Amino acid sequence: MKPSVLFLLLLGGCCEAPPSWSELEPVTVTEGVDVSLDLADYAEGRSLSFSAVSDGKVNGEMRGTKLHLTGNGNDVGYATVRLVATDACGQDAETNLSVEVLPGSISGCPMIFSTEAPGAQGVAIAGDFNGWSTTANVLEEGTDGSWSTTLVLSPGNYAYKYVENGSDWRCDAEADYIHCDEGQSYDAECTPGANGCNSLVVVNDCDEPALETTRVKIDRDTRGIEVGARADREVSGVWATLDGAAIDGWRDRNFYFATSGLDSGRHVIRIGADGADDLYVPFWLDERDWESGLLYFVFVDRFFDGDAALNESEGADVDYQGGDWAGVVAKLDYLDELGVTALWLTAPQDNAEGPWEGQCSASYAGYHGYWPSSGDPEEHFGSADDLRVLVDEAHARGMRVMVDWVANHVHETHDWYTTRPEWFNDRFICEEDEDGDGELNWDQRTETCWFAEYLPDIDYTQDDPLVRSVDAAIDFARDHDLDGYRIDAVKHMPISVVVNSQARIAREIEHSRVGGTEDFRTIGETFDGYTKIAEYIGDGKLDAQFDFPLYYSIIAAFAEGSAGLSNGDGSLQASWVASQAAYGGALMSPFLGNHDVSRFIAAASGEGSLGACDDDGNLRDPATAPGWSEPYDRLRLAWTFLLSSEGLPLIYYGDEIGLPGYADPDNRQQMRFGSDLSADESRVLTHVQALGQARREHPAMSTGTRVDWWENEADTWAYARVNGSDAVLVILNRGEARTLSNGLSFAGLPSASYLDIFTGERFEPDGDSLSVHVGALDSRVLVPE
């Protein structure tokens, strides 16, 4: 064999295949900020060497196997760097790296990353800023055992993780925000090796000053507050206000203000300086709390028309009907008489104009508030000033105000979709079976499907829309002095939306990290069972959710009569026990109706299963009031249970009178008041008013320890609730009239005369025993005199 042939055979033996590249994610660079990638992490081959050629917009330099990139200070936009890997045999493989070049005027900001990693041999940080390299940015171990590094980052959003020992990825447990890629789960403990969500750092422009609170102490005994704050540098144009009036507190870079003797309502301190985002410190000084509250869902368009000048049709079969914010203001006294302490308002942002096709061969307008087309106020409801008047008037009555936050999607007319369509998930309609396997996209693509073909679903695996959406929600809450959010469609979004919004609330509204105790309430809607609902509740997550499993038990027990009250498995009592155990002590919101289910009266009339469409596929004729009293008697029983229960009970507008309605949209009929009510509807209203006022006056109704006083019967359940010296005895009777006799002291009830809050009847004890007569399909709530 010739020597040259032998050489070629040996050469082929050592280099059987040319080098190959794995996929490189795009990177972002700017002038003066060095971003490095170790190309050896992305290429395979024998004894590789690397070269790089840029298109001139970005500076690139190879140092060994590491590529160092910086912006050139002149060009911005997208650049391409051609990378070549060469093996020991001279074989090449090429790939292109996409680089976004930011303006050179954007400053780099030093960001300190520090973490504890006991037992680790080495720790690196990998993220959007270095192409997720596990070697580009290695942390140094300090004498205290912590690991840290400082990176200079341009303003923007960066997902990242720590990497221990070269391969064990984990998130940063100290990070405020998270970013979840598809398939990642939330791991608050940041366990090494777990497939948890990424951490997210938001870098602001460090050329501008920043303010932060250092102390917030609310003293409701003296009706006072202390607030401390500081700037990160010398600032000018400083100011501060309390309820809009100027206050003094700035001394150089520090601010301190203390006062007492304020009225018991809601107050706001704002602190600012030139070039800085102002600080916002809201606080209530009354004795009300969410735990003893009563929430009312004002479905604005269907509640009350307070300004006829706003009444314009959108030409839809299911159209606006005239309700507005002025109408809510006009009915605040009505709500106060119900004992309402908090309002949940329809989403106030502008909705798409015109008719849009929907179910049952009908067209629909955006009267419901779930088709956001911009951040402006919905013109059918009023102006931004009208909304502020409503909030102020509710606050003057001690009522908290929350609104719907529609974060899952926008309408296709929203400028987010028209200008940034890449922010949205691919179009898979939730009600369709995309794969033909009998399972709808509701279940197969829970976090990414579109509710309708004109409702693009936001892709929260991208950090830009994630940050932008949370920004908008926090800004709106601050600008309109809100007290909470009801968050729509929670399970249809990555949990990053919940976690990041809660972190912003804690830092910028509640100030809980520096002593603040004001509670900005978040209640989620997760139309599911115990496990899924509980998944979104807890530290760093939602305060509470609506209790759907308990809702179904309430309907079964009171409206349909298909479940017992206290007779073991499957009973309402068993469902209540399960709810208490399922949610980790969270203050849930129990309810007997909302805008997504048939009205209670429909179920109690045997028509709860009727859908929105008739047999011909057209929109069903509206439900009418039943012509007999039993459905209303059942509703009164259900209200007695609900408003004597733990949590923050919800009144869906109209359920306090027994408004009829099949499935959506019929469950959104126009509200009626006063002389427009029937005798049965008026009886229900009077009943709910008595319960609401009793809940306000008697802490035991909401927060008392519960002891069963009469149980193990399908048609009867009675329980005592005791909170200190306050006590109530609640009796529910779904059967025939009867008399119940039982002891008092075993249930913590005092030996005293008892007054029925509904009838005014008095019941006298016989020693330690009390006998109470209760009518058929009736209830009593007894309070000791």
PDB file of C-alpha atoms in Angstrom, residues 3 48 92 103 194 226 275 423 427 446 636:
ATOM      1  CA  PRO A   3       2.131   5.719   2.091  1.00  0.00           C
ATOM      2  CA  LEU A  48     -12.208  21.907  17.684  1.00  0.00           C
ATOM      3  CA  ASP A  92     -15.486  22.695   8.933  1.00  0.00           C
ATOM      4  CA  PRO A 103     -28.532  51.535  21.136  1.00  0.00           C
ATOM      5  CA  ALA A 194     -35.677  20.163  39.356  1.00  0.00           C
ATOM      6  CA  GLU A 226     -45.092  56.039  59.770  1.00  0.00           C
ATOM      7  CA  GLY A 275     -36.846  61.337  37.092  1.00  0.00           C
ATOM      8  CA  TRP A 423     -46.319  37.886  21.603  1.00  0.00           C
ATOM      9  CA  ARG A 427     -54.225  29.842  17.083  1.00  0.00           C
ATOM     10  CA  THR A 446     -54.944  24.707  28.791  1.00  0.00           C
ATOM     11  CA  ARG A 636     -83.208  31.823  51.235  1.00  0.00           C
TER      12      ARG A 636
END
